């Protein structure tokens, strides 16, 4: 019923780290249709004047690959066993090629419409914490594997597991376009987006190379040109203006996992990239500014409408990765209370939490086997922050919620262990 049974400095303003994600999740789960998907689409642009109704294979038609927010695209076929990779680019390429061949279209040019999130893709302070850019990739309307620079097939990593933190791709939409173009080529569609320059031409562009230098550079031109085919694949990407006209025709698409599954994935592995995207999607749905600032505004306004006490709340972002966010433990706890209420609309935010001892970032946080399966939590961790929020099923019946936020503890490992022990005792109350 929301009654506070114990507290210590509940209204002190502290940095929450990733427990801030629970605020974003709570509002997003009540704003967005959590059963909907994020579709990645291929549009065939209208023919230019004078083209026949059915183009010959000699004619080049224009395709646009449009993203609607799926940053968990896979390279292979649709993967129904994972959230990451549920929509596969190989499936999309095959569907696209089949549609084109039905119209006798064999040659296309390709562009990528990455305009969903406008010009500003990252919170102002986020890279102060993530200097190497391993924990956040800029929000994009489409990306492969959360814009992580890794090869899942080579590494043999479970697509939904977060066992490593590779560098983020600085150009995720462009990377998707290049991969998709190559997959279309494998389906027998000729892609016209190749530059006439070789790799050595690109390297020496703008320089004063002599004829001898040029000859030397081209000694292995045959092998070099083979590799240059991928390097010289020029894919236009529009980040601020939609490339889809009113008479463009949708010819193929693939769909992400439902948003409730993506939210669970986000919370359980504490994915900053997707948390920021949920904020951005919430901003779009509530007609706020299409920016990180608009996302923060949308979340804060949503919390007010839910009657959450947000006095003192400052959000530098929607994920908790950026420095200088501040809130009270009271705010975190109230969000948890609201999420577990029947018919409150927060099921996705409540059910998506990590289970200590079982799954997610809290998998190794179970201090007592007695409490296994009784806790759903969200962890938080920065260099000088350790935090935890969640809901607890009591052995004697009933549910309670809790929030613990420790900033600059003298012994951060000791605080980490103490939080584990504290929450393990809660089911016994």
GROMACS .gro file of C-alpha atoms in nm:
model
  429
    1UNK     CA    1   0.000   0.000   0.000
    2UNK     CA    2   0.304   0.228  -0.013
    3UNK     CA    3   0.351   0.255   0.364
    4UNK     CA    4   0.714   0.317   0.457
    5UNK     CA    5   0.826   0.068   0.723
    6UNK     CA    6   1.191   0.174   0.748
    7UNK     CA    7   1.415   0.442   0.603
    8UNK     CA    8   1.750   0.614   0.638
    9UNK     CA    9   1.804   0.951   0.471
   10UNK     CA   10   1.531   0.879   0.214
   11UNK     CA   11   1.525   1.236   0.088
   12UNK     CA   12   1.899   1.290   0.046
   13UNK     CA   13   1.986   1.370  -0.315
   14UNK     CA   14   2.220   1.109  -0.455
   15UNK     CA   15   2.351   0.991  -0.790
   16UNK     CA   16   2.147   0.682  -0.885
   17UNK     CA   17   2.359   0.524  -1.161
   18UNK     CA   18   2.156   0.269  -1.359
   19UNK     CA   19   1.866   0.254  -1.114
   20UNK     CA   20   1.758   0.570  -1.300
   21UNK     CA   21   1.652   0.335  -1.580
   22UNK     CA   22   1.354   0.229  -1.368
   23UNK     CA   23   1.210   0.580  -1.400
   24UNK     CA   24   1.241   0.572  -1.778
   25UNK     CA   25   1.098   0.220  -1.794
   26UNK     CA   26   0.802   0.307  -1.573
   27UNK     CA   27   0.695   0.598  -1.792
   28UNK     CA   28   0.774   0.427  -2.124
   29UNK     CA   29   0.575   0.117  -2.028
   30UNK     CA   30   0.268   0.333  -1.971
   31UNK     CA   31   0.317   0.555  -2.276
   32UNK     CA   32   0.415   0.315  -2.553
   33UNK     CA   33   0.225   0.013  -2.681
   34UNK     CA   34   0.439  -0.257  -2.521
   35UNK     CA   35   0.297  -0.522  -2.751
   36UNK     CA   36   0.406  -0.334  -3.063
   37UNK     CA   37   0.723  -0.389  -3.262
   38UNK     CA   38   0.987  -0.173  -3.428
   39UNK     CA   39   0.979  -0.250  -3.799
   40UNK     CA   40   1.270  -0.214  -4.038
   41UNK     CA   41   1.131  -0.147  -4.383
   42UNK     CA   42   1.236  -0.134  -4.747
   43UNK     CA   43   1.061   0.111  -4.978
   44UNK     CA   44   1.073   0.121  -5.356
   45UNK     CA   45   1.074   0.482  -5.467
   46UNK     CA   46   0.852   0.589  -5.757
   47UNK     CA   47   0.984   0.563  -6.109
   48UNK     CA   48   1.118   0.876  -6.270
   49UNK     CA   49   0.926   1.015  -6.564
   50UNK     CA   50   0.914   0.806  -6.876
   51UNK     CA   51   0.992   0.470  -6.716
   52UNK     CA   52   0.767   0.183  -6.823
   53UNK     CA   53   0.528   0.026  -6.572
   54UNK     CA   54   0.757  -0.275  -6.535
   55UNK     CA   55   1.121  -0.174  -6.541
   56UNK     CA   56   1.374  -0.378  -6.733
   57UNK     CA   57   1.675  -0.526  -6.561
   58UNK     CA   58   1.888  -0.256  -6.723
   59UNK     CA   59   1.708   0.018  -6.532
   60UNK     CA   60   1.824   0.117  -6.186
   61UNK     CA   61   1.552   0.172  -5.931
   62UNK     CA   62   1.592   0.343  -5.596
   63UNK     CA   63   1.546   0.162  -5.267
   64UNK     CA   64   1.530   0.317  -4.922
   65UNK     CA   65   1.601   0.116  -4.610
   66UNK     CA   66   1.409   0.286  -4.329
   67UNK     CA   67   1.458   0.222  -3.961
   68UNK     CA   68   1.193   0.269  -3.695
   69UNK     CA   69   1.410   0.216  -3.391
   70UNK     CA   70   1.525  -0.147  -3.402
   71UNK     CA   71   1.882  -0.135  -3.274
   72UNK     CA   72   1.888  -0.512  -3.222
   73UNK     CA   73   1.890  -0.623  -3.584
   74UNK     CA   74   2.069  -0.947  -3.664
   75UNK     CA   75   2.277  -1.019  -3.972
   76UNK     CA   76   2.121  -1.362  -4.031
   77UNK     CA   77   1.766  -1.491  -4.057
   78UNK     CA   78   1.495  -1.381  -3.814
   79UNK     CA   79   1.584  -1.535  -3.478
   80UNK     CA   80   1.274  -1.625  -3.280
   81UNK     CA   81   1.480  -1.754  -2.987
   82UNK     CA   82   1.642  -1.421  -2.902
   83UNK     CA   83   1.544  -1.059  -2.855
   84UNK     CA   84   1.874  -0.945  -3.004
   85UNK     CA   85   1.848  -1.049  -3.367
   86UNK     CA   86   1.474  -1.120  -3.371
   87UNK     CA   87   1.463  -0.929  -3.699
   88UNK     CA   88   1.728  -1.052  -3.942
   89UNK     CA   89   1.878  -0.863  -4.233
   90UNK     CA   90   1.921  -1.182  -4.435
   91UNK     CA   91   1.546  -1.238  -4.409
   92UNK     CA   92   1.484  -0.877  -4.510
   93UNK     CA   93   1.722  -0.904  -4.806
   94UNK     CA   94   1.555  -1.221  -4.929
   95UNK     CA   95   1.208  -1.069  -4.904
   96UNK     CA   96   1.327  -0.756  -5.079
   97UNK     CA   97   1.496  -0.949  -5.360
   98UNK     CA   98   1.186  -1.162  -5.414
   99UNK     CA   99   0.969  -0.851  -5.442
  100UNK     CA  100   1.210  -0.688  -5.686
  101UNK     CA  101   1.239  -0.996  -5.905
  102UNK     CA  102   0.861  -1.016  -5.934
  103UNK     CA  103   0.881  -0.677  -6.104
  104UNK     CA  104   1.186  -0.772  -6.311
  105UNK     CA  105   1.403  -0.524  -6.121
  106UNK     CA  106   1.762  -0.647  -6.098
  107UNK     CA  107   1.961  -0.328  -6.037
  108UNK     CA  108   1.901  -0.083  -5.754
  109UNK     CA  109   2.063   0.203  -5.571
  110UNK     CA  110   2.027   0.203  -5.193
  111UNK     CA  111   1.994   0.478  -4.935
  112UNK     CA  112   1.924   0.461  -4.562
  113UNK     CA  113   1.657   0.670  -4.389
  114UNK     CA  114   1.788   0.721  -4.035
  115UNK     CA  115   1.580   1.030  -3.969
  116UNK     CA  116   1.356   0.904  -3.687
  117UNK     CA  117   1.559   1.060  -3.405
  118UNK     CA  118   1.673   1.379  -3.575
  119UNK     CA  119   2.010   1.548  -3.547
  120UNK     CA  120   2.102   1.503  -3.181
  121UNK     CA  121   2.172   1.142  -3.086
  122UNK     CA  122   2.351   1.150  -2.750
  123UNK     CA  123   2.304   1.323  -2.411
  124UNK     CA  124   2.555   1.602  -2.355
  125UNK     CA  125   2.749   1.443  -2.069
  126UNK     CA  126   2.730   1.073  -2.146
  127UNK     CA  127   3.079   1.037  -2.290
  128UNK     CA  128   3.233   1.193  -1.980
  129UNK     CA  129   3.160   0.861  -1.814
  130UNK     CA  130   3.197   0.645  -2.124
  131UNK     CA  131   3.525   0.780  -2.258
  132UNK     CA  132   3.605   0.473  -2.468
  133UNK     CA  133   3.245   0.448  -2.593
  134UNK     CA  134   3.189   0.091  -2.480
  135UNK     CA  135   2.873   0.139  -2.275
  136UNK     CA  136   2.661   0.361  -2.499
  137UNK     CA  137   2.603   0.389  -2.873
  138UNK     CA  138   2.429   0.692  -3.017
  139UNK     CA  139   2.057   0.648  -3.066
  140UNK     CA  140   1.985   0.528  -3.417
  141UNK     CA  141   1.673   0.423  -3.604
  142UNK     CA  142   1.849   0.100  -3.696
  143UNK     CA  143   2.159  -0.086  -3.581
  144UNK     CA  144   2.303  -0.435  -3.571
  145UNK     CA  145   2.357  -0.599  -3.230
  146UNK     CA  146   2.298  -0.277  -3.037
  147UNK     CA  147   2.575  -0.111  -3.243
  148UNK     CA  148   2.841  -0.325  -3.078
  149UNK     CA  149   3.151  -0.389  -3.286
  150UNK     CA  150   3.173  -0.765  -3.249
  151UNK     CA  151   3.098  -1.079  -3.449
  152UNK     CA  152   2.859  -1.302  -3.257
  153UNK     CA  153   2.902  -1.592  -3.498
  154UNK     CA  154   3.280  -1.595  -3.452
  155UNK     CA  155   3.274  -1.540  -3.076
  156UNK     CA  156   3.001  -1.795  -3.016
  157UNK     CA  157   2.831  -1.559  -2.770
  158UNK     CA  158   2.463  -1.597  -2.685
  159UNK     CA  159   2.296  -1.305  -2.863
  160UNK     CA  160   2.100  -1.203  -2.552
  161UNK     CA  161   2.392  -1.235  -2.310
  162UNK     CA  162   2.603  -0.933  -2.225
  163UNK     CA  163   2.940  -1.086  -2.148
  164UNK     CA  164   3.167  -0.825  -2.304
  165UNK     CA  165   3.179  -0.453  -2.377
  166UNK     CA  166   3.322  -0.401  -2.727
  167UNK     CA  167   3.361  -0.057  -2.878
  168UNK     CA  168   3.041   0.096  -3.010
  169UNK     CA  169   2.992   0.156  -3.380
  170UNK     CA  170   3.003   0.534  -3.443
  171UNK     CA  171   2.794   0.495  -3.762
  172UNK     CA  172   2.538   0.222  -3.693
  173UNK     CA  173   2.291   0.314  -3.969
  174UNK     CA  174   2.565   0.322  -4.231
  175UNK     CA  175   2.688  -0.017  -4.116
  176UNK     CA  176   2.339  -0.161  -4.152
  177UNK     CA  177   2.315  -0.017  -4.503
  178UNK     CA  178   2.643  -0.173  -4.609
  179UNK     CA  179   2.555  -0.514  -4.468
  180UNK     CA  180   2.211  -0.503  -4.626
  181UNK     CA  181   2.357  -0.409  -4.966
  182UNK     CA  182   2.593  -0.707  -4.956
  183UNK     CA  183   2.311  -0.939  -4.857
  184UNK     CA  184   2.100  -0.810  -5.144
  185UNK     CA  185   2.391  -0.879  -5.379
  186UNK     CA  186   2.398  -1.239  -5.259
  187UNK     CA  187   2.031  -1.260  -5.357
  188UNK     CA  188   2.116  -1.166  -5.716
  189UNK     CA  189   2.037  -0.796  -5.697
  190UNK     CA  190   2.298  -0.563  -5.846
  191UNK     CA  191   2.381  -0.269  -5.621
  192UNK     CA  192   2.486   0.046  -5.807
  193UNK     CA  193   2.628   0.226  -5.503
  194UNK     CA  194   2.992   0.153  -5.579
  195UNK     CA  195   3.244   0.431  -5.621
  196UNK     CA  196   3.473   0.414  -5.925
  197UNK     CA  197   3.772   0.483  -5.703
  198UNK     CA  198   3.995   0.202  -5.584
  199UNK     CA  199   4.114   0.175  -5.228
  200UNK     CA  200   4.447   0.334  -5.328
  201UNK     CA  201   4.263   0.617  -5.505
  202UNK     CA  202   4.070   0.686  -5.185
  203UNK     CA  203   4.388   0.673  -4.980
  204UNK     CA  204   4.573   0.915  -5.210
  205UNK     CA  205   4.278   1.143  -5.285
  206UNK     CA  206   4.392   1.505  -5.260
  207UNK     CA  207   4.761   1.419  -5.245
  208UNK     CA  208   5.039   1.484  -5.499
  209UNK     CA  209   5.128   1.126  -5.585
  210UNK     CA  210   5.375   1.075  -5.869
  211UNK     CA  211   5.322   0.835  -6.159
  212UNK     CA  212   5.583   0.605  -6.006
  213UNK     CA  213   5.397   0.606  -5.676
  214UNK     CA  214   5.077   0.528  -5.859
  215UNK     CA  215   5.236   0.240  -6.040
  216UNK     CA  216   5.376   0.104  -5.717
  217UNK     CA  217   5.042   0.134  -5.544
  218UNK     CA  218   4.871  -0.060  -5.821
  219UNK     CA  219   5.107  -0.358  -5.828
  220UNK     CA  220   4.852  -0.568  -5.647
  221UNK     CA  221   4.553  -0.393  -5.799
  222UNK     CA  222   4.363  -0.711  -5.876
  223UNK     CA  223   4.361  -0.825  -5.513
  224UNK     CA  224   4.318  -0.471  -5.388
  225UNK     CA  225   4.013  -0.407  -5.602
  226UNK     CA  226   3.843  -0.714  -5.462
  227UNK     CA  227   3.869  -0.574  -5.111
  228UNK     CA  228   3.789  -0.226  -5.237
  229UNK     CA  229   3.444  -0.341  -5.342
  230UNK     CA  230   3.337  -0.336  -4.979
  231UNK     CA  231   3.532  -0.022  -4.894
  232UNK     CA  232   3.391   0.170  -5.192
  233UNK     CA  233   3.030   0.084  -5.123
  234UNK     CA  234   2.884   0.432  -5.085
  235UNK     CA  235   2.552   0.431  -4.900
  236UNK     CA  236   2.382   0.770  -4.849
  237UNK     CA  237   2.235   0.805  -4.499
  238UNK     CA  238   1.981   1.073  -4.414
  239UNK     CA  239   1.979   1.159  -4.043
  240UNK     CA  240   1.740   1.453  -4.040
  241UNK     CA  241   1.509   1.426  -4.341
  242UNK     CA  242   1.287   1.135  -4.437
  243UNK     CA  243   1.360   0.986  -4.778
  244UNK     CA  244   1.014   0.832  -4.811
  245UNK     CA  245   0.772   1.017  -5.038
  246UNK     CA  246   0.396   0.973  -5.027
  247UNK     CA  247   0.395   0.747  -5.331
  248UNK     CA  248   0.686   0.527  -5.223
  249UNK     CA  249   0.589   0.163  -5.191
  250UNK     CA  250   0.668  -0.067  -4.899
  251UNK     CA  251   0.797  -0.394  -5.046
  252UNK     CA  252   0.951  -0.576  -4.749
  253UNK     CA  253   0.993  -0.550  -4.373
  254UNK     CA  254   1.102  -0.737  -4.063
  255UNK     CA  255   0.986  -0.680  -3.706
  256UNK     CA  256   1.168  -0.660  -3.376
  257UNK     CA  257   1.064  -0.841  -3.062
  258UNK     CA  258   0.768  -0.672  -2.888
  259UNK     CA  259   0.863  -0.369  -2.680
  260UNK     CA  260   0.795  -0.550  -2.353
  261UNK     CA  261   1.063  -0.807  -2.442
  262UNK     CA  262   1.305  -0.533  -2.545
  263UNK     CA  263   1.240  -0.356  -2.216
  264UNK     CA  264   1.317  -0.672  -2.019
  265UNK     CA  265   1.637  -0.714  -2.221
  266UNK     CA  266   1.726  -0.350  -2.150
  267UNK     CA  267   1.670  -0.370  -1.775
  268UNK     CA  268   1.824  -0.711  -1.717
  269UNK     CA  269   2.156  -0.633  -1.885
  270UNK     CA  270   2.133  -0.263  -1.793
  271UNK     CA  271   2.163  -0.151  -2.154
  272UNK     CA  272   2.228   0.223  -2.169
  273UNK     CA  273   2.177   0.251  -2.543
  274UNK     CA  274   1.828   0.104  -2.533
  275UNK     CA  275   1.731   0.291  -2.216
  276UNK     CA  276   1.811   0.616  -2.394
  277UNK     CA  277   1.610   0.496  -2.693
  278UNK     CA  278   1.308   0.422  -2.475
  279UNK     CA  279   1.334   0.780  -2.356
  280UNK     CA  280   1.349   0.905  -2.713
  281UNK     CA  281   1.051   0.694  -2.820
  282UNK     CA  282   0.857   0.828  -2.522
  283UNK     CA  283   0.943   1.184  -2.626
  284UNK     CA  284   0.815   1.119  -2.977
  285UNK     CA  285   0.495   0.960  -2.846
  286UNK     CA  286   0.426   1.258  -2.618
  287UNK     CA  287   0.524   1.521  -2.877
  288UNK     CA  288   0.824   1.649  -2.687
  289UNK     CA  289   1.143   1.772  -2.849
  290UNK     CA  290   1.308   1.503  -3.064
  291UNK     CA  291   1.626   1.514  -2.858
  292UNK     CA  292   1.784   1.373  -2.540
  293UNK     CA  293   1.647   1.677  -2.357
  294UNK     CA  294   1.300   1.600  -2.487
  295UNK     CA  295   1.336   1.244  -2.361
  296UNK     CA  296   1.421   1.364  -2.010
  297UNK     CA  297   1.130   1.607  -2.019
  298UNK     CA  298   0.893   1.330  -2.128
  299UNK     CA  299   1.002   1.100  -1.845
  300UNK     CA  300   0.978   1.370  -1.579
  301UNK     CA  301   0.637   1.481  -1.699
  302UNK     CA  302   0.522   1.120  -1.706
  303UNK     CA  303   0.634   1.072  -1.347
  304UNK     CA  304   0.440   1.381  -1.239
  305UNK     CA  305   0.126   1.247  -1.404
  306UNK     CA  306   0.177   0.922  -1.213
  307UNK     CA  307   0.191   1.125  -0.889
  308UNK     CA  308   0.550   1.026  -0.819
  309UNK     CA  309   0.726   1.272  -0.589
  310UNK     CA  310   1.013   1.401  -0.804
  311UNK     CA  311   1.126   1.691  -0.588
  312UNK     CA  312   1.499   1.740  -0.639
  313UNK     CA  313   1.511   1.509  -0.939
  314UNK     CA  314   1.773   1.598  -1.198
  315UNK     CA  315   1.820   1.365  -1.494
  316UNK     CA  316   2.131   1.411  -1.707
  317UNK     CA  317   1.995   1.136  -1.931
  318UNK     CA  318   1.746   0.848  -1.931
  319UNK     CA  319   1.991   0.571  -1.845
  320UNK     CA  320   2.194   0.691  -1.546
  321UNK     CA  321   2.527   0.665  -1.730
  322UNK     CA  322   2.585   1.039  -1.759
  323UNK     CA  323   2.730   1.209  -1.450
  324UNK     CA  324   2.544   1.454  -1.227
  325UNK     CA  325   2.199   1.297  -1.220
  326UNK     CA  326   2.044   1.328  -0.875
  327UNK     CA  327   1.734   1.189  -0.706
  328UNK     CA  328   1.598   1.073  -0.372
  329UNK     CA  329   1.559   0.709  -0.275
  330UNK     CA  330   1.196   0.798  -0.207
  331UNK     CA  331   1.140   0.860  -0.578
  332UNK     CA  332   1.288   0.522  -0.674
  333UNK     CA  333   1.081   0.340  -0.412
  334UNK     CA  334   0.757   0.510  -0.517
  335UNK     CA  335   0.811   0.400  -0.876
  336UNK     CA  336   0.853   0.040  -0.760
  337UNK     CA  337   0.534   0.060  -0.552
  338UNK     CA  338   0.340   0.188  -0.851
  339UNK     CA  339   0.480  -0.077  -1.088
  340UNK     CA  340   0.362  -0.371  -0.878
  341UNK     CA  341   0.007  -0.245  -0.835
  342UNK     CA  342  -0.251  -0.445  -1.029
  343UNK     CA  343  -0.367  -0.282  -1.351
  344UNK     CA  344  -0.125   0.009  -1.306
  345UNK     CA  345   0.014  -0.035  -1.657
  346UNK     CA  346   0.367  -0.095  -1.535
  347UNK     CA  347   0.386  -0.471  -1.585
  348UNK     CA  348   0.664  -0.451  -1.843
  349UNK     CA  349   0.877  -0.235  -1.613
  350UNK     CA  350   0.819  -0.464  -1.313
  351UNK     CA  351   0.853  -0.799  -1.486
  352UNK     CA  352   1.164  -0.698  -1.681
  353UNK     CA  353   1.387  -0.666  -1.377
  354UNK     CA  354   1.686  -0.887  -1.306
  355UNK     CA  355   1.653  -1.189  -1.076
  356UNK     CA  356   1.942  -1.229  -0.830
  357UNK     CA  357   2.104  -1.567  -0.869
  358UNK     CA  358   1.925  -1.634  -1.197
  359UNK     CA  359   1.944  -1.374  -1.472
  360UNK     CA  360   2.076  -1.030  -1.558
  361UNK     CA  361   2.323  -0.798  -1.390
  362UNK     CA  362   2.213  -0.931  -1.049
  363UNK     CA  363   2.286  -1.294  -1.140
  364UNK     CA  364   2.582  -1.301  -0.900
  365UNK     CA  365   2.421  -1.082  -0.633
  366UNK     CA  366   2.228  -1.350  -0.439
  367UNK     CA  367   2.370  -1.366  -0.086
  368UNK     CA  368   2.129  -1.631   0.045
  369UNK     CA  369   1.976  -1.918  -0.155
  370UNK     CA  370   1.668  -1.889   0.068
  371UNK     CA  371   1.574  -1.576  -0.128
  372UNK     CA  372   1.618  -1.721  -0.477
  373UNK     CA  373   1.328  -1.631  -0.703
  374UNK     CA  374   1.184  -1.390  -0.446
  375UNK     CA  375   1.357  -1.074  -0.569
  376UNK     CA  376   1.330  -0.864  -0.884
  377UNK     CA  377   1.584  -0.586  -0.891
  378UNK     CA  378   1.765  -0.322  -1.091
  379UNK     CA  379   2.131  -0.273  -1.018
  380UNK     CA  380   2.328   0.049  -1.040
  381UNK     CA  381   2.702   0.090  -1.057
  382UNK     CA  382   2.945   0.371  -1.137
  383UNK     CA  383   3.297   0.433  -1.009
  384UNK     CA  384   3.168   0.590  -0.686
  385UNK     CA  385   2.809   0.466  -0.685
  386UNK     CA  386   2.646   0.138  -0.592
  387UNK     CA  387   2.268   0.117  -0.584
  388UNK     CA  388   1.979  -0.127  -0.598
  389UNK     CA  389   1.600  -0.101  -0.629
  390UNK     CA  390   1.337  -0.369  -0.661
  391UNK     CA  391   1.037  -0.558  -0.538
  392UNK     CA  392   1.031  -0.854  -0.301
  393UNK     CA  393   0.790  -1.142  -0.252
  394UNK     CA  394   0.776  -1.217   0.121
  395UNK     CA  395   0.773  -1.578   0.237
  396UNK     CA  396   0.493  -1.495   0.479
  397UNK     CA  397   0.288  -1.331   0.206
  398UNK     CA  398   0.268  -0.987   0.057
  399UNK     CA  399   0.510  -0.772  -0.139
  400UNK     CA  400   0.747  -0.495  -0.043
  401UNK     CA  401   0.969  -0.261  -0.241
  402UNK     CA  402   1.306  -0.110  -0.156
  403UNK     CA  403   1.565   0.137  -0.281
  404UNK     CA  404   1.926   0.173  -0.167
  405UNK     CA  405   2.166   0.433  -0.309
  406UNK     CA  406   2.522   0.472  -0.181
  407UNK     CA  407   2.749   0.748  -0.311
  408UNK     CA  408   3.121   0.768  -0.242
  409UNK     CA  409   3.128   0.501   0.029
  410UNK     CA  410   3.460   0.461   0.208
  411UNK     CA  411   3.460   0.097   0.097
  412UNK     CA  412   3.258   0.055  -0.223
  413UNK     CA  413   3.306  -0.323  -0.226
  414UNK     CA  414   3.188  -0.338   0.133
  415UNK     CA  415   2.879  -0.134   0.038
  416UNK     CA  416   2.819  -0.367  -0.257
  417UNK     CA  417   2.828  -0.674  -0.031
  418UNK     CA  418   2.613  -0.505   0.233
  419UNK     CA  419   2.341  -0.431  -0.023
  420UNK     CA  420   2.344  -0.796  -0.131
  421UNK     CA  421   2.301  -0.912   0.227
  422UNK     CA  422   2.033  -0.653   0.296
  423UNK     CA  423   1.806  -0.750   0.009
  424UNK     CA  424   1.856  -1.123   0.075
  425UNK     CA  425   1.697  -1.073   0.418
  426UNK     CA  426   1.389  -0.891   0.288
  427UNK     CA  427   1.187  -1.200   0.184
  428UNK     CA  428   1.208  -1.320   0.546
  429UNK     CA  429   1.020  -1.019   0.683
   0.00000   0.00000   0.00000
